[in-house]
XYZ file of C-alpha atoms in Angstrom:
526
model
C -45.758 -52.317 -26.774
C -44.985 -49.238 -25.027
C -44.460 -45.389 -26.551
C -42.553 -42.991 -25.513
C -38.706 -42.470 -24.874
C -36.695 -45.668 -25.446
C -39.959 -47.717 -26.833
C -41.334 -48.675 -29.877
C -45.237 -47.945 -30.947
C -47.231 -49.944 -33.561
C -48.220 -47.928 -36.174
C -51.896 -46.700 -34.547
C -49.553 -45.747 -31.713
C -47.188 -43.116 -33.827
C -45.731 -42.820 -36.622
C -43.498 -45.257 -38.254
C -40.005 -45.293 -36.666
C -37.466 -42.584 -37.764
C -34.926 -43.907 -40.492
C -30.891 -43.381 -38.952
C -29.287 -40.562 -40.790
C -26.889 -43.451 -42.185
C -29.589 -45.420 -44.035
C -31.096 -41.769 -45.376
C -27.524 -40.670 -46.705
C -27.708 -44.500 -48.757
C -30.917 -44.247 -49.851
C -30.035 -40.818 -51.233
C -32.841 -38.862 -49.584
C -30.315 -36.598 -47.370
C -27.398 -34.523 -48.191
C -24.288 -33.885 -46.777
C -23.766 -31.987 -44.127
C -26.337 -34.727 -42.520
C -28.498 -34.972 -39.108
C -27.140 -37.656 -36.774
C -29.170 -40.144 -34.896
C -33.008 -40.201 -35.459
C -34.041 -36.529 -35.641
C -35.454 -35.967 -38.930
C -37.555 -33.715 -40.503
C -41.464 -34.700 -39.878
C -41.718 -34.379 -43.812
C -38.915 -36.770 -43.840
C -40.163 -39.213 -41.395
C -43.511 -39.426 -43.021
C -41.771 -40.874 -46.249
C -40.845 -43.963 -43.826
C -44.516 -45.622 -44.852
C -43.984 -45.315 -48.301
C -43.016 -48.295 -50.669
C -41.616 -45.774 -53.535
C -39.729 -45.031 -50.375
C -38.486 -48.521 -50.071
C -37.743 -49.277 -53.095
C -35.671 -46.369 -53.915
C -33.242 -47.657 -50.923
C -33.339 -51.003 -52.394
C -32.298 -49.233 -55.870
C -29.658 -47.427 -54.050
C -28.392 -50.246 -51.716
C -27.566 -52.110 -54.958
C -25.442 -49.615 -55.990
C -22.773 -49.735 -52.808
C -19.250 -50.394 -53.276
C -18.814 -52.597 -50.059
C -20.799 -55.938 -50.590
C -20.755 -56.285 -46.438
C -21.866 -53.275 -46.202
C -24.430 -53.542 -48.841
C -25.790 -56.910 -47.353
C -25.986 -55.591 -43.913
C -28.369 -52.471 -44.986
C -30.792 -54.613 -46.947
C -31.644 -56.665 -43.631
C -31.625 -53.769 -41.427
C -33.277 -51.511 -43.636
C -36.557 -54.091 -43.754
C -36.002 -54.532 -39.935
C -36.548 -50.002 -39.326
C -38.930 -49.849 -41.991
C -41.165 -53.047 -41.410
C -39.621 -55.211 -39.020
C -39.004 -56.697 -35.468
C -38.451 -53.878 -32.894
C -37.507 -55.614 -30.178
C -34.132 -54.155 -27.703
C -31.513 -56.057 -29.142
C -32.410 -56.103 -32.307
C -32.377 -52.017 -32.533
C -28.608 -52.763 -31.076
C -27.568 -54.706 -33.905
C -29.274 -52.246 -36.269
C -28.289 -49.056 -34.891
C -24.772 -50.440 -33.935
C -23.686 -51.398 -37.240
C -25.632 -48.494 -39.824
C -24.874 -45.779 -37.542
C -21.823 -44.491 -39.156
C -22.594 -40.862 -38.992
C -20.116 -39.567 -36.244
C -16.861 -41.080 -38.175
C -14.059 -39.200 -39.307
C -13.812 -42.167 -42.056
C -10.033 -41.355 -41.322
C -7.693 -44.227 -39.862
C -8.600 -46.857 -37.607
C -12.016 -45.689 -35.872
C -13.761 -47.652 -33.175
C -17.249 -46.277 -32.924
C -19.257 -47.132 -29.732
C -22.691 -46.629 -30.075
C -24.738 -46.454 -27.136
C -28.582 -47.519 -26.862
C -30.193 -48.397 -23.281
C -29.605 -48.730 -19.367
C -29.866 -51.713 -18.049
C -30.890 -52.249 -14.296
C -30.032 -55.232 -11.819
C -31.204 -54.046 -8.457
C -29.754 -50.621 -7.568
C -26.423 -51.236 -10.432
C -27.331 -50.043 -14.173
C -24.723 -50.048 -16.665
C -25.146 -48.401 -20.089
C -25.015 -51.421 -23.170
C -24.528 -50.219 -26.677
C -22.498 -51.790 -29.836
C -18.954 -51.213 -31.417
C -17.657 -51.962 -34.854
C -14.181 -51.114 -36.083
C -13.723 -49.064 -39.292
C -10.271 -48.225 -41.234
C -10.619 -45.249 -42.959
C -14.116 -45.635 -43.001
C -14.723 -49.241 -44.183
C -16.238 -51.600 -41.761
C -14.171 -54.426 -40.486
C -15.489 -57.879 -41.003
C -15.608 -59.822 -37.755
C -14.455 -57.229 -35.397
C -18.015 -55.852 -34.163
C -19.870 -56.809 -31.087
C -21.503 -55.088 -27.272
C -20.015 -53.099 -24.953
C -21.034 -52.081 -21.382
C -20.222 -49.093 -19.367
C -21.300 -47.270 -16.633
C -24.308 -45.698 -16.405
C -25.038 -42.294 -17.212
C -25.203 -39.089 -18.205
C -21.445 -38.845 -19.144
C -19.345 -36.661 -17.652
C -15.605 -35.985 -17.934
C -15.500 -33.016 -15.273
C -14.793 -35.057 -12.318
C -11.877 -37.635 -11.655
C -13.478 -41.105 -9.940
C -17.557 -39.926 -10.624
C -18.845 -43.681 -11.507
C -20.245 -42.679 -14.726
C -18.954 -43.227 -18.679
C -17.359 -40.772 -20.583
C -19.384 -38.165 -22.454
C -19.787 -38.640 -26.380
C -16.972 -36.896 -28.657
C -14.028 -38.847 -30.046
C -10.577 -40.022 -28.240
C -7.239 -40.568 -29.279
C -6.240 -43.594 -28.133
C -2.531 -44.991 -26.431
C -0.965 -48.432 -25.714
C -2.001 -48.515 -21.522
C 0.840 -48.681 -18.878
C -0.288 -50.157 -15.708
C -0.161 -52.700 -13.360
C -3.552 -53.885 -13.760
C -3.839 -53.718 -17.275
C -1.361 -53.149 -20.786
C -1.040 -53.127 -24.355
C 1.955 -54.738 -24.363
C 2.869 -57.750 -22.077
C -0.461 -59.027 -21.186
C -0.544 -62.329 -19.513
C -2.243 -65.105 -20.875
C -5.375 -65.340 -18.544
C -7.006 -63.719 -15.647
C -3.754 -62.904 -13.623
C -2.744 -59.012 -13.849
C -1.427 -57.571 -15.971
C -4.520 -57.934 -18.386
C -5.004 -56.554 -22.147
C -6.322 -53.344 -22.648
C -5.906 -50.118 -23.800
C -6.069 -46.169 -23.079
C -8.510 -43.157 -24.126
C -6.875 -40.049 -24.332
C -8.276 -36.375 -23.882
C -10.769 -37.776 -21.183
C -10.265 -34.545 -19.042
C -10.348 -35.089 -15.377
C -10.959 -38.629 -15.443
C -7.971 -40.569 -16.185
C -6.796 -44.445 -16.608
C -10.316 -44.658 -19.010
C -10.045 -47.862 -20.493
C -10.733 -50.609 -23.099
C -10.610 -53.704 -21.207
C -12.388 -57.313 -20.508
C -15.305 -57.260 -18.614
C -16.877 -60.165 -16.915
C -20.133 -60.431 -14.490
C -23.358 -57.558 -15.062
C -20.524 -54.751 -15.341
C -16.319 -54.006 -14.708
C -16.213 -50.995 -14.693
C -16.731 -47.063 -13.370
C -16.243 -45.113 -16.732
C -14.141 -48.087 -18.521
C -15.653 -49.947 -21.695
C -16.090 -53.969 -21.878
C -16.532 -55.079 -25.067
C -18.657 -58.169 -24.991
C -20.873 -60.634 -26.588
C -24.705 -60.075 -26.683
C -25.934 -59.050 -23.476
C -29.611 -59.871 -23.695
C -31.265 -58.038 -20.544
C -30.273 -56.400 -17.295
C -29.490 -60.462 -15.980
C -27.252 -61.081 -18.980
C -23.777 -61.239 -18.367
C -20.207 -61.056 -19.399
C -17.867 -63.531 -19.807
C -14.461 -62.701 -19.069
C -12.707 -65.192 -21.261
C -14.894 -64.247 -24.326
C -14.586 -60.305 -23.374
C -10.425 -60.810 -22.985
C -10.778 -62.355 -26.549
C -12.543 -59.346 -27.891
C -10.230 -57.247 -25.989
C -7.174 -58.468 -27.664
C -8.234 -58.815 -31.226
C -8.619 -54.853 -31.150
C -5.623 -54.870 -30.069
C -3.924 -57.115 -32.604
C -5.993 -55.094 -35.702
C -4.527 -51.658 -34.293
C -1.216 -53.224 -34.834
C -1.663 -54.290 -38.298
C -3.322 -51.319 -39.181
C -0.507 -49.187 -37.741
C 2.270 -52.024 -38.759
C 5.739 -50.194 -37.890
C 4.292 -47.056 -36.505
C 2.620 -49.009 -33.522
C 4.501 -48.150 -30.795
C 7.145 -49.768 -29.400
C 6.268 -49.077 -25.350
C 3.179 -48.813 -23.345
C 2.190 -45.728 -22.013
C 2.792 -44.312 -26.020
C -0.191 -42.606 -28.379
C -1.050 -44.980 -31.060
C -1.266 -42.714 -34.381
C -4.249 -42.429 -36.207
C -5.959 -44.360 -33.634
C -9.311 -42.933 -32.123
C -12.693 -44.442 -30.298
C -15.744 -42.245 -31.301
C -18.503 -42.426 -28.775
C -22.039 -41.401 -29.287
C -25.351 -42.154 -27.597
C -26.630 -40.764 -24.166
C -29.321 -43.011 -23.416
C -31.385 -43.150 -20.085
C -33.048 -46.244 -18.080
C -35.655 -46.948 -20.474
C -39.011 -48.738 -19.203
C -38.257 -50.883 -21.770
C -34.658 -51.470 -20.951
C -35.924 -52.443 -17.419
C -38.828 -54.849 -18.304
C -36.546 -56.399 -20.907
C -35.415 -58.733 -17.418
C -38.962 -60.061 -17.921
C -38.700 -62.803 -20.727
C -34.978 -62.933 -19.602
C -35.895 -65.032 -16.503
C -39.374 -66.286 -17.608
C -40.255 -69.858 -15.965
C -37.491 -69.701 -13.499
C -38.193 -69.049 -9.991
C -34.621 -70.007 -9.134
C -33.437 -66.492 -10.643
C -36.518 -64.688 -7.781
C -38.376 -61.611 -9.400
C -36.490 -59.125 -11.483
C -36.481 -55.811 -9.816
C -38.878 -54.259 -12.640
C -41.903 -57.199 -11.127
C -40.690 -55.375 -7.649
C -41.581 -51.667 -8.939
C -44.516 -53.044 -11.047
C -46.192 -54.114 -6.846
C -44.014 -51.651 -5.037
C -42.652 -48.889 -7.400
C -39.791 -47.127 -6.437
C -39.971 -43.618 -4.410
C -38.675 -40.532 -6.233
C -36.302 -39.369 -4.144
C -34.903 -39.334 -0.367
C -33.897 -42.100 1.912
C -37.126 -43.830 1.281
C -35.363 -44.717 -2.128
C -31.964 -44.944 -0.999
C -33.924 -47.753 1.608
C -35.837 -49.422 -1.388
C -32.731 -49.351 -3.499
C -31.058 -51.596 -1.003
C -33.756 -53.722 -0.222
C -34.058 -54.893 -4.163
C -30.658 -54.750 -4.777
C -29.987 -57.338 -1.737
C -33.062 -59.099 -3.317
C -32.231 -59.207 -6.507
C -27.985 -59.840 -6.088
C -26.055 -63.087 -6.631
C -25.685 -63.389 -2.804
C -29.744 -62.781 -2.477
C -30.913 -65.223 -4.583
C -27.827 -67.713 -2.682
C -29.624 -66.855 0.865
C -33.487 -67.394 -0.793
C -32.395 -70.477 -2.399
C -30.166 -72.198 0.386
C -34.094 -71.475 2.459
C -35.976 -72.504 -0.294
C -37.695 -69.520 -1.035
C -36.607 -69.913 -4.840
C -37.948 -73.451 -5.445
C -41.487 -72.226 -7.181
C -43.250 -68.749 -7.299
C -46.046 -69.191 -5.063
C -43.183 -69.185 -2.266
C -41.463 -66.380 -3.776
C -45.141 -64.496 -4.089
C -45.936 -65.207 -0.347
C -42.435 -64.319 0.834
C -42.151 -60.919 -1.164
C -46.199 -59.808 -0.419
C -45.157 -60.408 3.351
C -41.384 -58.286 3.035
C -43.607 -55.616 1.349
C -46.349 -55.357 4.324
C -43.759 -55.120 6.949
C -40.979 -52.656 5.409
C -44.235 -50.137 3.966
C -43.299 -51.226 0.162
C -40.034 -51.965 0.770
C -38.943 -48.089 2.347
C -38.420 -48.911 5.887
C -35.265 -50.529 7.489
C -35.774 -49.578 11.435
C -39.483 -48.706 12.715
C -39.620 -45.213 13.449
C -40.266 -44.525 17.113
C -41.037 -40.459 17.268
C -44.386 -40.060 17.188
C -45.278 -36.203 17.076
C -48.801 -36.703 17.938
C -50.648 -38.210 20.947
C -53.183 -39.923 18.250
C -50.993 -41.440 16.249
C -49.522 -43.585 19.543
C -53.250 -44.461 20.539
C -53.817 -45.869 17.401
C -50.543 -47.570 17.223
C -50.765 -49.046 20.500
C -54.363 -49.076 21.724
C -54.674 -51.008 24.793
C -51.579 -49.696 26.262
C -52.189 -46.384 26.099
C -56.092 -46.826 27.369
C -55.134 -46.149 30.642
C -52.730 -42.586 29.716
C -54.153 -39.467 29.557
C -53.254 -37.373 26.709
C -51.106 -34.791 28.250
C -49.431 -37.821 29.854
C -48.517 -38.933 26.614
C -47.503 -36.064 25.598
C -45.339 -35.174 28.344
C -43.065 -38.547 28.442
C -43.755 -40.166 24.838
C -43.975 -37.503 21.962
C -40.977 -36.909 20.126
C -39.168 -38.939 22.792
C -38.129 -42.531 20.919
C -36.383 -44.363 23.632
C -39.022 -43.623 26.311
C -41.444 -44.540 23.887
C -39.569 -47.713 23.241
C -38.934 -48.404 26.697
C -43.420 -48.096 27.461
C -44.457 -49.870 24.478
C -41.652 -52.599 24.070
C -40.238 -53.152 27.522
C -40.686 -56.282 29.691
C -41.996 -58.385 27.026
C -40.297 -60.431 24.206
C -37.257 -60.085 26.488
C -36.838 -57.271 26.914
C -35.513 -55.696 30.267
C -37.570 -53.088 32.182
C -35.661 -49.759 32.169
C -33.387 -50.463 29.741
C -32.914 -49.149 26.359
C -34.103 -52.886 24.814
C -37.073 -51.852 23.384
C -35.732 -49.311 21.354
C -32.514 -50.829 20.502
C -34.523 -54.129 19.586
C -37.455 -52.023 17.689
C -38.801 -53.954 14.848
C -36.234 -53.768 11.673
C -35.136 -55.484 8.649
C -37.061 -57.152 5.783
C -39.647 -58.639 8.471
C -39.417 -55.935 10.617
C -37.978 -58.412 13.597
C -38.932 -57.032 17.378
C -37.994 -57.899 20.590
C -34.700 -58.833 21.990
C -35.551 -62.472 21.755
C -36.617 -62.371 18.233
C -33.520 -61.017 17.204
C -31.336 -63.748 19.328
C -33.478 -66.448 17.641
C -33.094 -65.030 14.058
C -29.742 -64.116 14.685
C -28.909 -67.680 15.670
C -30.541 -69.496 12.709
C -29.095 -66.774 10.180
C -25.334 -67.190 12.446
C -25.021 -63.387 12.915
C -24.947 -61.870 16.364
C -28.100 -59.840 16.592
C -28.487 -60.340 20.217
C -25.123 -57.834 20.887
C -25.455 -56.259 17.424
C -29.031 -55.133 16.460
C -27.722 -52.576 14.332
C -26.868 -55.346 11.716
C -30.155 -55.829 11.121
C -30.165 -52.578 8.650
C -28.080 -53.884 6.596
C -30.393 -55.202 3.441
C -28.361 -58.775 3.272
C -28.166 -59.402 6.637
C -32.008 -58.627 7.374
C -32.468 -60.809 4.111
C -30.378 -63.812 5.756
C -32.510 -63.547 8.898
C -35.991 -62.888 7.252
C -35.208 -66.276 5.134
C -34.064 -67.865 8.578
C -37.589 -67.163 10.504
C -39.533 -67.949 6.930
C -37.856 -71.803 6.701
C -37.923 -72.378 10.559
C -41.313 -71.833 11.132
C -42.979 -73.936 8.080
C -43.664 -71.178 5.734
C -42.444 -73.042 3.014
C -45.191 -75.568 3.117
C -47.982 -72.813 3.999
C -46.562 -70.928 0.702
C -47.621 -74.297 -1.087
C -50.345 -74.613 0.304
C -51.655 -71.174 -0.453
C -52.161 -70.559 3.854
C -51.288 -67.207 3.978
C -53.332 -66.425 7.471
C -50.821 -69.321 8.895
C -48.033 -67.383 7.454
C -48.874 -63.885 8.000
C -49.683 -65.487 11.914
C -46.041 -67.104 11.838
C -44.528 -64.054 10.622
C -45.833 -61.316 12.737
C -47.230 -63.043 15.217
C -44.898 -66.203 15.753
C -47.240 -68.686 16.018
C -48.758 -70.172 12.482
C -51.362 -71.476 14.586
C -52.512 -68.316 16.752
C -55.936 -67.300 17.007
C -54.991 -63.632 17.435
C -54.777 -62.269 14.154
C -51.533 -60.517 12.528
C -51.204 -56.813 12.327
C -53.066 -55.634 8.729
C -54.038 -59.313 7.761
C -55.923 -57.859 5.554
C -53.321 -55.415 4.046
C -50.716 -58.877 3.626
C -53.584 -60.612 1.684
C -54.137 -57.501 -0.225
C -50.137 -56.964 -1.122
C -49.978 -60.914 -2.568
C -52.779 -59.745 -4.753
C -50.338 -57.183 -5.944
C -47.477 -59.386 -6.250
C -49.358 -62.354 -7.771
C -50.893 -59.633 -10.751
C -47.271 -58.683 -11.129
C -45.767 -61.844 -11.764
C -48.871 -62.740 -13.981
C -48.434 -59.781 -16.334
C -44.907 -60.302 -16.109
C -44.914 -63.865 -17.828
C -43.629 -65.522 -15.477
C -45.995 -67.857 -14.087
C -46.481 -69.310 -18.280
């Protein structure tokens, strides 16, 4: 297991794991006022190994009014002191003993939020919710919610992210796509849902059903477990969550529920707490999620175990598109309808390949401004044999259609004098070159490349026709095979069966060594 923030450490790692200030106001070892979440006292924390320790909560559990509540801290209790640590299982424990940021006045929805979840470039924020009236847990009306990711922020209208912490009044919603009252009966508008108030400058901030990885840009889905990052709502389910908050605020408020949408519900508030951040072990939880099934391709934390993700800059804004086009419903369609999904080895070879052309997945379009006469030698060597360096220097530095035009121009069909060879520069997940290279691929993916070669930039379309070129020249059965000179040949060279060797042959057998030790820590190969 892995320490640090968001992790959890055997025992030689660090200490044991901090108790919730809930569970330490039961077992009687803190007093009111309380610390919230898991900062505690080091004294305090160290008390977490002892079994006096344990068996004073025990002594104390026994004592609790609420027999739910009493039976739901002896489980959890066991599970922070001694027990399984695994993502989900901290939900359900934090989610239902967290009680600290309750008013334990009128009907309270607490939200509790615990991890970031990533799917190619989306995260969303999942935590847990439970309903309280005046501060007694509700049986049955407890579950997941997602949100947007974070940090939260209230001080701008329409920023993508959730709401910060703090507690909201909350109001029957008046809207077109959504209401308290008047909600139709499936998936046609207007849906069930209700309003936060006192949200600052964001506004229609909602409770509503979710369905897919996420629905929303601030809003909250409540939801059934949501296992990892590839996890997923179900609308139906989420509407049924939805609307039996709904129905409880009604009995709980009986004649003063309002009458209208578009009214404040009294004594009706959603606390939120929790800021958590993309956790390593919020992103690797996709890992067992899709263990043994190739059809699902590599979770984007296998891509950033082979390729990891730049820090900043377009290089990441490039590598954010490239996984999230990998990684997306409509990705996995276009690798599957090629058979790129049917096993890993293809998905190894294909990915290793994508990897050596794009530079680790940060280039879209090759850069043609070169800013030093060495760097074109050595990029192309025979051409420029003949040149003299102030020759280069004079009509190719910093000059990327001339350049183009020399190095690309009257070959692959490409026309003499034109502006072909830069216009058709290599781009795209295989880093397609050449006006007839892009006319082929475009062809066999159906998008015009030949009048468009700009399309090619766009990470599903370069996908499309990096799958086309990968199933039309055999490298399916080279994948199997475990040929990857015939692919790398096919690839860069067009020809499986040249004798000329591909550009860094050696670098493409070196990235499948990366991918294939990814994959194999990952799990996923059994």
């Amino acid at each position: 297991m892995r320490s640090g923030r968001g992790a959890w450490a055997t025992p030689s790692e660090r200490k044991q794991p901090a108790l919730t200030s809930y569970v330490w106001r039961r077992m009687g070892r803190l007093p009111l006022p309380f610390h919230r979440g898991n900062a505690l006292p080091r004294n305090t924390r160290r008390r977490t190994n002892s079994s006096r320790c344990f068996k004073r909560g025990y002594r104390q559990r026994d004592k609790l009014h609420n027999a739910e509540n009493s039976k739901m801290l002896g489980s959890h209790l066991q599970r922070e002191l001694f027990g399984d640590h695994s993502e989900m299982n901290k939900l359900e424990l934090f989610g239902e003993a967290a009680m600290a940021a309750i008013s334990g006045t009128g009907w309270e929805l607490l939200i509790s939020r615990k991890v970031e979840h990533m799917r190619g470039t989306r995260r969303r924020t999942v935590g847990t919710y439970k309903v309280f009236h005046n501060g007694t847990a509700v049986t049955g009306l407890s579950g997941f919610v997602c949100e947007s990711r974070g940090p939260g922020d209230n001080s701008k209208e329409d920023n993508g992210r959730r709401i910060e912490p703090g507690t909201y009044p909350l109001a029957t919603q008046a809207g077109g796509k959504y209401v308290t009252i008047g909600y139709t009966g499936g998936k046609t508008p207007p849906k069930p849902g209700l309003e936060l108030l006192k949200t600052n400058k964001r506004t229609e901030i909602l409770i509503h059903p979710g369905v897919n990885f996420l629905s929303s840009v601030g809003c909250i889905n409540p939801t059934k477990k949501v296992s990892g990052p590839l996890s997923d709502m179900d609308f139906t389910e989420s509407r049924t969550r939805v609307i039996a908050l709904i129905d409880d605020l009604k009995t709980f408020a009986g004649g003063g529920f309002p009458k209208n949408n578009g009214k404040r519900i009294p004594n009706a508030s959603v606390v939120v707490e929790g800021e958590p951040v993309l956790s390593t072990e919020s992103v690797e939880s996709v890992l067992e999620a899709v263990a043994g099934d190739p059809n699902k391709g590599l979770p984007a934390a296998v891509f950033q175990k082979f390729a990891p993700r730049p820090a900043s800059g377009s290089k990441r804004t490039i590598y954010d598109g490239y996984i999230g086009a990998f990684t997306s419903d409509k990705g996995l369609k276009t690798l599957g309808d090629h058979g790129v999904c049917n096993n890993y080895d293809r998905l190894m070879h294909f990915f290793a390949q994508a990897a050596m052309e794009t530079g680790g997945f940060t280039l879209i379009r090759e850069s043609l401004t070169y800013t030093t006469v060495a760097a074109i030698r050595n990029a192309w060597r025979s051409r420029a044999a003949g040149k003299t360096d102030q020759w280069i220097e004079d009509n190719l530095l910093r000059k990327p259609q001339a350049l183009g035009d020399w190095a690309y121009c009257g070959r692959m069909g490409n026309v003499k004098g034109t502006l072909d060879g830069f216009n058709f520069r290599g781009g795209g997940t295989f880093q397609t070159t050449g006006r007839d290279a892009y006319t082929a691929k475009g062809k066999l993916a159906k998008v015009d490349l030949a009048n468009h070669p700009e399309l090619i930039e766009d990470p599903q379309t370069s996908l499309l026709a990096a799958c086309a070129e990968w199933k039309g020249s055999g490298c399916n059965a080279f994948a199997d095979a475990g040929l990857i000179k015939k692919i790398s040949r096919a690839i860069n060279v067009g020809n499986a069966n040249s004798a000329t060797q591909a550009n860094g042959e050696a670098d493409r057998i070196a990235w499948h060594e990366k991918v294939f030790k990814a994959v194999k820590n990952a799990g996923l190969l059994g």
